[in-house]
Amino acid sequence: MKKEELSKRLKEAGLKATPQRILILDFIMKHGHIGIETLYEKMKDIIPSISIATIYKNLKILEEKGLVREVSISSFKSLYELKNLPHIHIVCEKCRSVSDFFINEAEIKKYFKNLTNFDVNKVSIILFVECEKCKVSES
Amino acid sequence: MKKEELSKRLKEAGLKATPQRILILDFIMKHGHIGIETLYEKMKDIIPSISIATIYKNLKILEEKGLVREVSISSFKSLYELKNLPHIHIVCEKCRSVSDFFINEAEIKKYFKNLTNFDVNKVSIILFVECEKCKVSES
DNA sequence: ATCCTTGCAAATGATTTGCAAGAGT
DNA sequence: ACTCTTGCAAATCATTTGCAAGGAT
């Protein structure tokens, strides 16, 4: 997604398209998910004057406007991701990498509706596994 | 579960069975899941000298020893629960109540193995719904 | 008796806030 | 021009740590 598209998305959400916000979205997009500290470090290279308070404020408002989602995993710091395609998270317990697995959301909701009898609005699913890389590098 | 049983569990984990620890487990058990601040408030009624640092230290060590699990839900503070029967969390988006739904873990793992092709060690599943109470109290 | 745990206070870390200057529409 | 956003510094809130005294085995 190019800057213009991100800019457009911001304006549609009623937010001004500042370089800071575009860059936040851009980095989140490139990383899939990214933590605040990492975001701050990377943004400093491009906007050296950036303040971490600005990042906090923007992540908050971007989440309120529905552009970004916070990902909470026990014993991890919060990560942030674009609210695009529905997916679940796969966490490697060895190397602590987090990756996305895209899903058919309706399908999953149906499965859980079936199981629990609740109409599910939203799901948050994390699978803890050992990733391929770690399996291979095992002695 | 009675105090003696909790005390036994602590000793089995190689921890001393102090009143503070027993009370922490007792409250977590009674609440299903409880946050640190609430735990602190409730414990003060029974052990007025309790320090919140003690609660932090103990939750940490209880988690390390596998007696307790931290539950992370976006925009919630961490909750803690006993590591007993496998279950998933159902969160009402209206009243923000959190409840447990007990599952057949093998079954769920099979479902996701089937879907993702990963051998799943552990799952963390949160379903966001509107609970019965909230549905009823809707105008 | 020994070692672990507690409670306190201080230290650290994370997040939020107020405000004046600057940038986007 | 007007309003929203930024960056800074300070304030607040959450979590961790060191240490001396007390408690569990």
mmCIF file with all atom_site columns, C-alpha atoms (C1' of nucleotides) in Angstrom, chain B residues 11 16-19 36 53 56-57 60 77, chain D residues 13-19 22-25:
data_model
loop_
_atom_site.group_PDB
_atom_site.id
_atom_site.type_symbol
_atom_site.label_atom_id
_atom_site.label_alt_id
_atom_site.label_comp_id
_atom_site.label_asym_id
_atom_site.label_entity_id
_atom_site.label_seq_id
_atom_site.pdbx_PDB_ins_code
_atom_site.Cartn_x
_atom_site.Cartn_y
_atom_site.Cartn_z
_atom_site.occupancy
_atom_site.B_iso_or_equiv
_atom_site.pdbx_formal_charge
_atom_site.auth_seq_id
_atom_site.auth_comp_id
_atom_site.auth_asym_id
_atom_site.auth_atom_id
_atom_site.pdbx_PDB_model_num
ATOM 1  C CA    . LYS B 1 11 ? 4.577  -27.521 48.673 1.00 0.00 ? 11 LYS B CA    1
ATOM 2  C CA    . LYS B 1 16 ? 6.430  -22.497 51.127 1.00 0.00 ? 16 LYS B CA    1
ATOM 3  C CA    . ALA B 1 17 ? 2.764  -22.442 51.984 1.00 0.00 ? 17 ALA B CA    1
ATOM 4  C CA    . THR B 1 18 ? 2.461  -18.935 53.377 1.00 0.00 ? 18 THR B CA    1
ATOM 5  C CA    . PRO B 1 19 ? -0.911 -17.407 54.241 1.00 0.00 ? 19 PRO B CA    1
ATOM 6  C CA    . ILE B 1 36 ? -3.916 -7.598  40.534 1.00 0.00 ? 36 ILE B CA    1
ATOM 7  C CA    . ALA B 1 53 ? 4.869  -6.209  45.862 1.00 0.00 ? 53 ALA B CA    1
ATOM 8  C CA    . TYR B 1 56 ? 3.441  -9.328  42.147 1.00 0.00 ? 56 TYR B CA    1
ATOM 9  C CA    . LYS B 1 57 ? 6.262  -11.555 43.323 1.00 0.00 ? 57 LYS B CA    1
ATOM 10 C CA    . LYS B 1 60 ? 5.185  -14.362 39.016 1.00 0.00 ? 60 LYS B CA    1
ATOM 11 C CA    . LYS B 1 77 ? -5.335 -5.365  32.408 1.00 0.00 ? 77 LYS B CA    1
ATOM 12 C "C1'" . DC  D 2 13 ? 0.534  4.478   36.920 1.00 0.00 ? 13 DC  D "C1'" 1
ATOM 13 C "C1'" . DA  D 2 14 ? 2.514  -0.286  36.799 1.00 0.00 ? 14 DA  D "C1'" 1
ATOM 14 C "C1'" . DT  D 2 15 ? 6.068  -3.337  37.950 1.00 0.00 ? 15 DT  D "C1'" 1
ATOM 15 C "C1'" . DT  D 2 16 ? 10.518 -4.666  39.929 1.00 0.00 ? 16 DT  D "C1'" 1
ATOM 16 C "C1'" . DT  D 2 17 ? 14.232 -4.628  43.152 1.00 0.00 ? 17 DT  D "C1'" 1
ATOM 17 C "C1'" . DG  D 2 18 ? 17.224 -4.596  47.498 1.00 0.00 ? 18 DG  D "C1'" 1
ATOM 18 C "C1'" . DC  D 2 19 ? 17.275 -5.336  51.980 1.00 0.00 ? 19 DC  D "C1'" 1
ATOM 19 C "C1'" . DG  D 2 22 ? 9.986  -12.387 60.334 1.00 0.00 ? 22 DG  D "C1'" 1
ATOM 20 C "C1'" . DG  D 2 23 ? 8.037  -16.986 59.243 1.00 0.00 ? 23 DG  D "C1'" 1
ATOM 21 C "C1'" . DA  D 2 24 ? 7.881  -21.826 57.341 1.00 0.00 ? 24 DA  D "C1'" 1
ATOM 22 C "C1'" . DT  D 2 25 ? 10.031 -26.190 57.189 1.00 0.00 ? 25 DT  D "C1'" 1
#
